[in-house]
Short mmCIF file of N, CA, C and O in Angstrom, two decimals:
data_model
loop_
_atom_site.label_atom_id
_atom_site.label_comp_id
_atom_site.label_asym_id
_atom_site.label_seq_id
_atom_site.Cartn_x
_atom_site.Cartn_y
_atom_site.Cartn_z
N UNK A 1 10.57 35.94 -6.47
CA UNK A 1 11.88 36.47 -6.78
C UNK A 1 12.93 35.63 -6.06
O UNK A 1 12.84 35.18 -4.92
N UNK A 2 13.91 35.50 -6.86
CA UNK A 2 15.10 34.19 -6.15
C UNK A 2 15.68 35.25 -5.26
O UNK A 2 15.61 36.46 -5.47
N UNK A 3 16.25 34.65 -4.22
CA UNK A 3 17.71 35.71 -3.50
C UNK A 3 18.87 35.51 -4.22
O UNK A 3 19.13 34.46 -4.80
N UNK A 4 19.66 36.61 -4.20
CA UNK A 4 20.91 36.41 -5.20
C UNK A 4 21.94 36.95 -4.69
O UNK A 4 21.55 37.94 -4.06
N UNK A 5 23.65 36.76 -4.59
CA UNK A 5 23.83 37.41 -3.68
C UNK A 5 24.95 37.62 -4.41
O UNK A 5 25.29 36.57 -4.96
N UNK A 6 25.75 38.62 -4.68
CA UNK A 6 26.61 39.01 -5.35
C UNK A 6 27.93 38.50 -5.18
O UNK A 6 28.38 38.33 -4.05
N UNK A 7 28.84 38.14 -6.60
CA UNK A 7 30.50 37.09 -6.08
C UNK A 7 30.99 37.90 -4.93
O UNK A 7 31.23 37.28 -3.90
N UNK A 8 31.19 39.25 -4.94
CA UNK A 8 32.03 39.99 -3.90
C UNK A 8 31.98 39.81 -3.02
O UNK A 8 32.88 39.62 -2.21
N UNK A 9 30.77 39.80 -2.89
CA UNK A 9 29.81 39.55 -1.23
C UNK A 9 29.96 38.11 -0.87
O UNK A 9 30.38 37.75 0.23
N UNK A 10 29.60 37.29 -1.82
CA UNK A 10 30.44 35.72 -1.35
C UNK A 10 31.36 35.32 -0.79
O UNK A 10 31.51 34.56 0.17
N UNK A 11 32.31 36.10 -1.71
CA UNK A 11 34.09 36.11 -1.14
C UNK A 11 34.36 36.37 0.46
O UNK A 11 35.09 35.79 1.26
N UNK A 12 33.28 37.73 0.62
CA UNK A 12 33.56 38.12 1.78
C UNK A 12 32.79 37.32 2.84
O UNK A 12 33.26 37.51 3.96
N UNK A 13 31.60 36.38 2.83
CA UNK A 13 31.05 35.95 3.72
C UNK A 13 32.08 34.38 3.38
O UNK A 13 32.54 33.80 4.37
N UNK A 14 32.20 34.14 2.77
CA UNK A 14 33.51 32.99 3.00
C UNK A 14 34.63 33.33 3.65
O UNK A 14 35.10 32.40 4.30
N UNK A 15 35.39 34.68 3.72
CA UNK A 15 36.45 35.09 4.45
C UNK A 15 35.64 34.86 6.21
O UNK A 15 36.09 34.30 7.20
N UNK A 16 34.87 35.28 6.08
CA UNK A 16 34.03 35.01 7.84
C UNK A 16 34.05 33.30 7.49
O UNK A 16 34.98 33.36 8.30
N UNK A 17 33.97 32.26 7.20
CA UNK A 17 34.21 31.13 7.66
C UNK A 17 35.75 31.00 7.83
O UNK A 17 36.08 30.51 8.91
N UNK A 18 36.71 31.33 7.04
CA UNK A 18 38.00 31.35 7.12
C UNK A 18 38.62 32.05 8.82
O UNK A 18 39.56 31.58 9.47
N UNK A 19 37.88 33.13 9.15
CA UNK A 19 38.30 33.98 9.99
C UNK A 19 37.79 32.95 11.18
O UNK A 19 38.38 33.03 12.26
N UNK A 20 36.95 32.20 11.08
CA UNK A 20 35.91 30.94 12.18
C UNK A 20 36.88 30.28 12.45
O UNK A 20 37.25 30.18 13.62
N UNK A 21 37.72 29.49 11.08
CA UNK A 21 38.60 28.45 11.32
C UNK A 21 39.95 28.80 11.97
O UNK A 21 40.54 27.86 12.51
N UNK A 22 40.51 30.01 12.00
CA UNK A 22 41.70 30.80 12.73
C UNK A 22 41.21 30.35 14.48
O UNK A 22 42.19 29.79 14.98
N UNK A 23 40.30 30.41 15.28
CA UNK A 23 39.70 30.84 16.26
C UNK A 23 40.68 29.61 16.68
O UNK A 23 40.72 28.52 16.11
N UNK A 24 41.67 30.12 18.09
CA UNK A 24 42.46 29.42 19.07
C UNK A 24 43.77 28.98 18.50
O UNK A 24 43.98 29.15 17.30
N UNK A 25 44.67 28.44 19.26
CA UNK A 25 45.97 28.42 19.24
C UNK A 25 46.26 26.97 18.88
O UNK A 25 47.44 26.69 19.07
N UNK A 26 45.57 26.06 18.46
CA UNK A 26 46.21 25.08 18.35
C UNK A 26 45.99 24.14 16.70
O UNK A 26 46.23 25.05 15.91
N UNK A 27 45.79 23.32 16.14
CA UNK A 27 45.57 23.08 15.08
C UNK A 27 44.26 23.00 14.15
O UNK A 27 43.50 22.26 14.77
N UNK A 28 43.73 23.35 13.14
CA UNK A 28 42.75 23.13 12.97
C UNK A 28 42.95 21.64 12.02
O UNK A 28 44.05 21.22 11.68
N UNK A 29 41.96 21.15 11.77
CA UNK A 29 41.87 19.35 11.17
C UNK A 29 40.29 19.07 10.49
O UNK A 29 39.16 19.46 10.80
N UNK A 30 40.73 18.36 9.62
CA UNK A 30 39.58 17.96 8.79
C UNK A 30 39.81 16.28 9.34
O UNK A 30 40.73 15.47 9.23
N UNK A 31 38.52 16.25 9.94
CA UNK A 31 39.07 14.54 9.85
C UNK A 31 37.91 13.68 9.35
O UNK A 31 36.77 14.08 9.57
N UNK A 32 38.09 12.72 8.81
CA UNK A 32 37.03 11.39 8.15
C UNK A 32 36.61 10.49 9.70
O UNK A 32 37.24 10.43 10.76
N UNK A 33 35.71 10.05 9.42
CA UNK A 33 35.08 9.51 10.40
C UNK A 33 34.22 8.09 9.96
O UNK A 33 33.78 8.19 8.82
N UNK A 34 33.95 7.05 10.49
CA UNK A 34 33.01 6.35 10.51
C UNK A 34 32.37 6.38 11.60
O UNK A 34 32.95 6.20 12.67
N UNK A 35 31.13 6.61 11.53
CA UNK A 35 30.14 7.22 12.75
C UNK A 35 31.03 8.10 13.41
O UNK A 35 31.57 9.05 12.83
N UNK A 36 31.25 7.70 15.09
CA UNK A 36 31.56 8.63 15.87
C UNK A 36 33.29 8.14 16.19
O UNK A 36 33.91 8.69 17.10
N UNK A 37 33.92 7.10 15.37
CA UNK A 37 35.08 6.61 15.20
C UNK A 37 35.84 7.26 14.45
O UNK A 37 35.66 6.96 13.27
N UNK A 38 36.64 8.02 14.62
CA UNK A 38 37.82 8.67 14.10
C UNK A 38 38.93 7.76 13.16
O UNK A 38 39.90 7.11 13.54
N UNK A 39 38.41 7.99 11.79
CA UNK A 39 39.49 7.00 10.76
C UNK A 39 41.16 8.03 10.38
O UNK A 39 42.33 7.68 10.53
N UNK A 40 40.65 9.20 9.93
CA UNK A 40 41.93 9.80 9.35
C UNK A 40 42.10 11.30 9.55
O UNK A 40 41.50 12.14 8.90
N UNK A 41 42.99 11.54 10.53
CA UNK A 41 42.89 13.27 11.01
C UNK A 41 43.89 13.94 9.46
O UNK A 41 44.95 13.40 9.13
N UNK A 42 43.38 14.98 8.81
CA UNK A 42 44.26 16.00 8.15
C UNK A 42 44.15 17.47 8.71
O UNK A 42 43.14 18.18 8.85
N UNK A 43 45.90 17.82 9.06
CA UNK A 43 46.47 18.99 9.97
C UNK A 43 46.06 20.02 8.97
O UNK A 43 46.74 19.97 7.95
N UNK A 44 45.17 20.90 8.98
CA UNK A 44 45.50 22.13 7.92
C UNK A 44 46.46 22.81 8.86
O UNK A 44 46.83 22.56 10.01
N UNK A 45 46.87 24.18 7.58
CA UNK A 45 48.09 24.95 8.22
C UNK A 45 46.87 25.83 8.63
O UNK A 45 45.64 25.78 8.52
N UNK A 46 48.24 27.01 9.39
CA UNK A 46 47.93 27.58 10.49
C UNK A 46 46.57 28.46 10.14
O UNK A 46 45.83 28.78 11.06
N UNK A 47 46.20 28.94 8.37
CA UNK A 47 45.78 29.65 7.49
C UNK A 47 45.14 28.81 6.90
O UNK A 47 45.54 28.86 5.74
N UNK A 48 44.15 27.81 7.02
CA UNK A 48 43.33 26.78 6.95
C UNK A 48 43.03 27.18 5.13
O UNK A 48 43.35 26.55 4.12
N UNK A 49 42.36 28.39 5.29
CA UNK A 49 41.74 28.33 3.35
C UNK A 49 42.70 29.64 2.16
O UNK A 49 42.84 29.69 0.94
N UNK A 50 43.14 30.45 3.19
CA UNK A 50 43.13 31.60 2.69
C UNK A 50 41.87 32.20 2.28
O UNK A 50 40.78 31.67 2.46
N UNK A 51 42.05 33.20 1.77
CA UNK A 51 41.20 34.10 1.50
C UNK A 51 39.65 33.63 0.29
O UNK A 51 39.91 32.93 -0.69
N UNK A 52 38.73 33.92 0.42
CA UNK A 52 38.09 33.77 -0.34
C UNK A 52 38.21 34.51 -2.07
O UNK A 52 38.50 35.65 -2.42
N UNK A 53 37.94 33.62 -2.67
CA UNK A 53 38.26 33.91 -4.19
C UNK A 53 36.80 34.02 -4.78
O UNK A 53 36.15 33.00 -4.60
N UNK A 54 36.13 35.05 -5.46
CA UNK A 54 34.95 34.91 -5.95
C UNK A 54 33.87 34.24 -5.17
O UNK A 54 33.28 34.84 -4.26
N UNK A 55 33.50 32.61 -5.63
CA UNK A 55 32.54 31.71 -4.90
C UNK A 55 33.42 30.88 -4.18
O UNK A 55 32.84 29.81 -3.99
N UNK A 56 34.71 30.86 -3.63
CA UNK A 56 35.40 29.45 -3.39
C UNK A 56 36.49 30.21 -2.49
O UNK A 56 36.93 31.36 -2.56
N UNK A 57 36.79 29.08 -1.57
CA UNK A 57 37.50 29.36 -0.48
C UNK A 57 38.10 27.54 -0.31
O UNK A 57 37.54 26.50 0.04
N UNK A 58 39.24 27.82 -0.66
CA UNK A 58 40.71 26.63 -1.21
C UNK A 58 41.27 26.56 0.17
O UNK A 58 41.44 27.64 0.73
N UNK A 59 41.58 25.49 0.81
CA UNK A 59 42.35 24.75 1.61
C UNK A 59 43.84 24.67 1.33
O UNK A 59 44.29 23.83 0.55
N UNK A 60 44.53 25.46 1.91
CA UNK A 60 45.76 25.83 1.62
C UNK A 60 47.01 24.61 2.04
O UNK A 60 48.10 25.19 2.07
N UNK A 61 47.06 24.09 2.15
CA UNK A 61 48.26 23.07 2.35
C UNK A 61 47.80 21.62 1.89
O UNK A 61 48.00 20.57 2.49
N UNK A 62 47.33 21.77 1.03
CA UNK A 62 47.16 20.03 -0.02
C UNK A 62 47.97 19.72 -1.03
O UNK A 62 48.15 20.49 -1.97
N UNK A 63 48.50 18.61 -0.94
CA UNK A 63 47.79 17.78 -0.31
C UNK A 63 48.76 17.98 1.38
O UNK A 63 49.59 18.69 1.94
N UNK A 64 47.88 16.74 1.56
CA UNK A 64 47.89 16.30 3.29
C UNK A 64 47.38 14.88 3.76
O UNK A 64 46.31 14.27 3.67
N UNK A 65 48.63 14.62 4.30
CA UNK A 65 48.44 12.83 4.48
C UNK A 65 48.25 12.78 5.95
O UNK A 65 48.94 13.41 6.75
N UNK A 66 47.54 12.22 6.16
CA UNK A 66 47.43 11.44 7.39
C UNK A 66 47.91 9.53 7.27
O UNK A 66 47.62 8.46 6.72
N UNK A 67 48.73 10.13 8.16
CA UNK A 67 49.62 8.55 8.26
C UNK A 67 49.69 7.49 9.88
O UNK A 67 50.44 6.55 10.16
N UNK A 68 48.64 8.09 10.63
CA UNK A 68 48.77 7.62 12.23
C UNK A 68 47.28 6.82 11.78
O UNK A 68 47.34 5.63 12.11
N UNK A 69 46.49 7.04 11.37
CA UNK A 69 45.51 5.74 11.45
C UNK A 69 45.52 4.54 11.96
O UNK A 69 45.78 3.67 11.13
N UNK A 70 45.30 4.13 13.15
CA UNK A 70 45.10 3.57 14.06
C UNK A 70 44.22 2.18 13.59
O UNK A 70 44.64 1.05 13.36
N UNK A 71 42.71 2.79 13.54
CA UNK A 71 41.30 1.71 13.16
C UNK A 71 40.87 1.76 11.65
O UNK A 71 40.47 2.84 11.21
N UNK A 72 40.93 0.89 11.00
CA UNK A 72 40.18 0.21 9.68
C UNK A 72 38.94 0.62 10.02
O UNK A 72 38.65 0.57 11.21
N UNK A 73 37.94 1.11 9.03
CA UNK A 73 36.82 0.99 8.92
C UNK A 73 36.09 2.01 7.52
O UNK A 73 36.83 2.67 6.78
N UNK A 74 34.80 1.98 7.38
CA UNK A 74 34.16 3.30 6.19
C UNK A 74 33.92 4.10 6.29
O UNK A 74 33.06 4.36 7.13
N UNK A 75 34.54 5.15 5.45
CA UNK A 75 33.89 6.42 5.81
C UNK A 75 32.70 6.84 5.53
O UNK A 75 32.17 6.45 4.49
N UNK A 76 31.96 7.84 6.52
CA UNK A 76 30.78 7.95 6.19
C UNK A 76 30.45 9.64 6.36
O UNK A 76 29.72 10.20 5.54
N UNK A 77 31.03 10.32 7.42
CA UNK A 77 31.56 11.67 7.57
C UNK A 77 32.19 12.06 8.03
O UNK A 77 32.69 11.50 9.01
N UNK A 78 32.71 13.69 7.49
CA UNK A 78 33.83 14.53 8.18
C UNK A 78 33.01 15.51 9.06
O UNK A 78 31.80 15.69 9.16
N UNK A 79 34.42 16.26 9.83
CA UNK A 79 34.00 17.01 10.69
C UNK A 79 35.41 18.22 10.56
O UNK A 79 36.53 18.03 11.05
N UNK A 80 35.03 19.31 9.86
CA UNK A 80 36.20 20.25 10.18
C UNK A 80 35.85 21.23 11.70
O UNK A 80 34.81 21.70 12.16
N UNK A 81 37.03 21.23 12.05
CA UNK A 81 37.03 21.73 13.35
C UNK A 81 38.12 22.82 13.11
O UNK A 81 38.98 22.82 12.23
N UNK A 82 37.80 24.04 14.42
CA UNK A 82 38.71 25.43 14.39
C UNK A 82 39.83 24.87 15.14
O UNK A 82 40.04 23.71 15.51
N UNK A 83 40.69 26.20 15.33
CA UNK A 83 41.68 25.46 15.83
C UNK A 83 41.77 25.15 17.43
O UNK A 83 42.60 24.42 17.98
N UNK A 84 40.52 26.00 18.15
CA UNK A 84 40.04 25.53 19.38
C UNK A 84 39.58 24.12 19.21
O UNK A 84 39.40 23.58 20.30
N UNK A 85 39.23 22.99 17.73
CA UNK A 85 38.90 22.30 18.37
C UNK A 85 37.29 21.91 18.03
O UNK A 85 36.70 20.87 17.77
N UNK A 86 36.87 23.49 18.20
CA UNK A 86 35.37 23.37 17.82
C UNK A 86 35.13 22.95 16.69
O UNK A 86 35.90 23.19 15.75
N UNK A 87 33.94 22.20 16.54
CA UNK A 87 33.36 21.65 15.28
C UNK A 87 32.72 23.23 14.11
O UNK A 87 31.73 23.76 14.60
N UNK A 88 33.08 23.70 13.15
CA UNK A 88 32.59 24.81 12.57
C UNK A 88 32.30 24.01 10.95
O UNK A 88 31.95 24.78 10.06
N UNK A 89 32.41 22.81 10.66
CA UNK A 89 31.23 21.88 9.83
C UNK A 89 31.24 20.70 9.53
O UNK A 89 32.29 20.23 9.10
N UNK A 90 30.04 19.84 9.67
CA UNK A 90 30.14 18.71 9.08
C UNK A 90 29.67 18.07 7.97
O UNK A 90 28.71 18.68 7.50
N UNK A 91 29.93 17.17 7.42
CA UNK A 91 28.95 16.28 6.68
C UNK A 91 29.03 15.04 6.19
O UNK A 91 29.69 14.18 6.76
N UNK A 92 28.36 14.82 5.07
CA UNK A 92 28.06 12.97 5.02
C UNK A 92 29.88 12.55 3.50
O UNK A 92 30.28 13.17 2.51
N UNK A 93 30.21 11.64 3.98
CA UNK A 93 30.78 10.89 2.52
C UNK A 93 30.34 9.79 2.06
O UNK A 93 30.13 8.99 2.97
N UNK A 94 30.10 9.38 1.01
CA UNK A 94 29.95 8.62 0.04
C UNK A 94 30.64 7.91 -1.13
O UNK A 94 31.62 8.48 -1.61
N UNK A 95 30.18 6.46 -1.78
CA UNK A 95 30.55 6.44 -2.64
C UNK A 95 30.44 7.73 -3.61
O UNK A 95 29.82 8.76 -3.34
N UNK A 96 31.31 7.40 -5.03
CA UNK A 96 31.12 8.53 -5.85
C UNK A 96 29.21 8.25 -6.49
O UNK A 96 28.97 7.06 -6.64
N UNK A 97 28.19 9.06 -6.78
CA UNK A 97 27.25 8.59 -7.01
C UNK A 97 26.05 8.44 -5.85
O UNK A 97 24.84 8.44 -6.06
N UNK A 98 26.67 8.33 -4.73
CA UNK A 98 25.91 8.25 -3.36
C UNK A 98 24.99 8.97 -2.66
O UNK A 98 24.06 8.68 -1.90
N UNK A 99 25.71 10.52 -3.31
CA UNK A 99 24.64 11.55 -2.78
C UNK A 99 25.30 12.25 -1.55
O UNK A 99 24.72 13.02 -0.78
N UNK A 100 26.93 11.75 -1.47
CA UNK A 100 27.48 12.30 0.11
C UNK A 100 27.54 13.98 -0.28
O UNK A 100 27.47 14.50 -1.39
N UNK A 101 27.69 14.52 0.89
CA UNK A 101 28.47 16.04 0.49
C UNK A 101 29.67 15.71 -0.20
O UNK A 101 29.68 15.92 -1.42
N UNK A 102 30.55 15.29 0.29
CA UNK A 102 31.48 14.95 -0.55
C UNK A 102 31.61 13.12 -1.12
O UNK A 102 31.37 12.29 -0.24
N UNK A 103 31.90 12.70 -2.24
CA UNK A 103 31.68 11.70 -2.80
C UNK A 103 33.33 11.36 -3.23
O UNK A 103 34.21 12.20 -3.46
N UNK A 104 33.46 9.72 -3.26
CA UNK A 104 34.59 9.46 -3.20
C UNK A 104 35.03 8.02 -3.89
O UNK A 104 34.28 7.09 -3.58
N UNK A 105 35.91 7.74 -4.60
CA UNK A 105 35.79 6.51 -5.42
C UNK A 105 36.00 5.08 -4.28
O UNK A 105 35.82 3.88 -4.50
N UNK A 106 36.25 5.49 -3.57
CA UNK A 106 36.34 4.03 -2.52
C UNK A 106 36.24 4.64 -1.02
O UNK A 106 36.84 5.71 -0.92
N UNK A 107 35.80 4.33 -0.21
CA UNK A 107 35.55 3.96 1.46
C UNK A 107 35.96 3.93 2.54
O UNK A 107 35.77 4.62 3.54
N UNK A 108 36.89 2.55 2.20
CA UNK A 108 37.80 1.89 3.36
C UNK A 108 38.76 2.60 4.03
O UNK A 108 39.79 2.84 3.41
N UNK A 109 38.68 2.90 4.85
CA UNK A 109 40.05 2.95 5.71
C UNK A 109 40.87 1.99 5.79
O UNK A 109 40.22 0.96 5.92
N UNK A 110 42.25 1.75 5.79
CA UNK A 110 42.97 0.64 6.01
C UNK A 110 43.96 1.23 7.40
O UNK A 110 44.64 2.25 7.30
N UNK A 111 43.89 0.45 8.62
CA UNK A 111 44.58 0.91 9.39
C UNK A 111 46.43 0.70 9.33
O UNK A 111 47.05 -0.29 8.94
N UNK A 112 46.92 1.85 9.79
CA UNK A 112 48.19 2.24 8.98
C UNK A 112 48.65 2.42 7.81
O UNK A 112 49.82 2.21 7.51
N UNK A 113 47.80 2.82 7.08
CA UNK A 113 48.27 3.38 5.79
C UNK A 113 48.22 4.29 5.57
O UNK A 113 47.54 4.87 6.42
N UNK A 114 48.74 5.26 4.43
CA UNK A 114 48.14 6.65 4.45
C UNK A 114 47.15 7.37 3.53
O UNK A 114 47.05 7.50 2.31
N UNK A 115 46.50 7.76 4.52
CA UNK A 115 45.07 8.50 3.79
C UNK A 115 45.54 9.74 3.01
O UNK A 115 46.54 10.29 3.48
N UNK A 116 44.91 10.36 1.72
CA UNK A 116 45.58 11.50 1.46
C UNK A 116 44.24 12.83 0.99
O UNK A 116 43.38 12.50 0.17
N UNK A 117 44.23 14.08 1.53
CA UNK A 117 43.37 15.06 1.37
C UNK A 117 44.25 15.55 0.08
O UNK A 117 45.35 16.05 0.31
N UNK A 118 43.76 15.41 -1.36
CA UNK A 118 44.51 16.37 -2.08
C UNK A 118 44.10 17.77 -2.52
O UNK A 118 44.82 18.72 -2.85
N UNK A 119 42.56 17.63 -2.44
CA UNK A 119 42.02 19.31 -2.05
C UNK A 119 41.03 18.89 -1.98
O UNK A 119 40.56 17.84 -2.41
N UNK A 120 40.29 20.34 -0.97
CA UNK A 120 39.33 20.74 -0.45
C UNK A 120 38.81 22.12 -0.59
O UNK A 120 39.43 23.04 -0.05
N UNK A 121 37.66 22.36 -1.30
CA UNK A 121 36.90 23.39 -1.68
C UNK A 121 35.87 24.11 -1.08
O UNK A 121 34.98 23.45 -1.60
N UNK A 122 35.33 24.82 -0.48
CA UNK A 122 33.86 25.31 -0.04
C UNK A 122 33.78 26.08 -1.22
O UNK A 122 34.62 26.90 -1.59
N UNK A 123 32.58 25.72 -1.89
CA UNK A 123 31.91 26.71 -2.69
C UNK A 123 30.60 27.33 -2.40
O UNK A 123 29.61 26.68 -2.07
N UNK A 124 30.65 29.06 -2.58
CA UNK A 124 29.29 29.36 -2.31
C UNK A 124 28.17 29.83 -3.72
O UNK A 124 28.46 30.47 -4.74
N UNK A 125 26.96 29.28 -3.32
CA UNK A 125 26.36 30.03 -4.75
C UNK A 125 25.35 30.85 -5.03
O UNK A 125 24.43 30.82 -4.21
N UNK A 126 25.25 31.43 -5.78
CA UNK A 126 24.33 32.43 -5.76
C UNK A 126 22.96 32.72 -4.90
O UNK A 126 22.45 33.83 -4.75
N UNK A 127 22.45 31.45 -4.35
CA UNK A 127 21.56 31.86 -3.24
C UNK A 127 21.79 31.72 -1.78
O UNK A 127 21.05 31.89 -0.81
N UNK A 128 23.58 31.21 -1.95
CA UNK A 128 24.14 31.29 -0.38
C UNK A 128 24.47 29.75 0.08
O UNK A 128 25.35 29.29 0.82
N UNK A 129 23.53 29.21 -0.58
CA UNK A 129 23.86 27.83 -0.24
C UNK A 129 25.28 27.29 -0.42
O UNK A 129 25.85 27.67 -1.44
N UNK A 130 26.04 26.35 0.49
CA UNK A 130 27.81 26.21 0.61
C UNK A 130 27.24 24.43 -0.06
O UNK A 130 26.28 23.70 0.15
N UNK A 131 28.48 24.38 -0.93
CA UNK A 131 28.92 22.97 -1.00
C UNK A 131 30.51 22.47 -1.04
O UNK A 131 31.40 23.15 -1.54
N UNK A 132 30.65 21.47 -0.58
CA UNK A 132 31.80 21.41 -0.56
C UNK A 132 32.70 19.80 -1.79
O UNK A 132 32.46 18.60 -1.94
N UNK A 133 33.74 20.84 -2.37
CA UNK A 133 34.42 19.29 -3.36
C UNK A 133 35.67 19.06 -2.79
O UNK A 133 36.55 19.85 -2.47
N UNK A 134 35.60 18.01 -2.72
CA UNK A 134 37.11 17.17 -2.13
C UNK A 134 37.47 16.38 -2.97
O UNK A 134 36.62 15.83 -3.67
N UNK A 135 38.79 16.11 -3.14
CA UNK A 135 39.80 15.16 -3.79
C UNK A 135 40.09 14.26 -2.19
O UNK A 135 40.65 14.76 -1.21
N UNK A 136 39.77 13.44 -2.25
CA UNK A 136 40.08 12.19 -1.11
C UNK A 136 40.45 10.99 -1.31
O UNK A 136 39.67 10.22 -1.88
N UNK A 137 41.28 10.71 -1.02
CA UNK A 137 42.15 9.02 -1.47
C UNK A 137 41.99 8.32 -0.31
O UNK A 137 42.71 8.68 0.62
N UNK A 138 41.29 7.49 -0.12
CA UNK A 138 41.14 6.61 1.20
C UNK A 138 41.94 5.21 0.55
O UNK A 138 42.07 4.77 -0.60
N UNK A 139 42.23 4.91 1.41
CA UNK A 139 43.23 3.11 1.20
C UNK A 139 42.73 2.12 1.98
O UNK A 139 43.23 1.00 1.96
#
């Protein structure tokens, strides 16, 4: 027998990641990474997803540029963090085709330019398992 878990009940165990990302006073951020090198921080607002909708829990202030990029290099993963700071998920990027959690038509970082988050999705599905779709413009 599969596990199955009802949209309502989705919504609401996505509002508990939303309620994760509130935790502390200071900003929460999605940022791109190559390895353990920090390419492109994006500020979510203070209300990181809003509320969960059915299977999906939307990133409320996209887009979002990050324009301080410092170091050139590829992305390979993100890391969203609460607003303490803490890491609450990560994962791999990729070309589109690659197999990343999230997949992306180009790579590069270019230092000083601006990177742009135009959305970000968590979706949950019927056996609980989360994936996540991003719109990501790297330069």
């Amino acid at each position: 027998m599969a596990l199955t878990i009802a949209v309502a009940t989705r919504a609401l165990m996505l509002d508990g990641f939303e309620d994760s990302m509130e935790v502390g006073a200071s900003t929460a951020n999605f940022t791109v990474y190559q390895g353990n090198t920090s390419l492109a921080v994006f500020p979510l607002n203070a209300t990181p997803f809003g509320a969960g909708t059915n299977d999906a829990l939307t990133v409320t202030s996209a887009p979002i540029d990050s324009t301080g990029t410092e170091v050139a290099g590829t992305a390979n993963r993100f890391i969203l963090t609460n607003q303490n700071g803490t890491t609450v998920m990560t994962g791999t990027i990729s070309a589109v085709g690659g197999g990343g959690d999230i997949e992306v038509p180009a790579l590069t970082v270019t230092a000083a330019a601006t990177q742009t988050l135009n959305s970000l999705v968590l979706r949950m599905a019927v056996n609980g398992a989360v994936s996540v779709e991003a719109s990501l413009v790297l330069v």
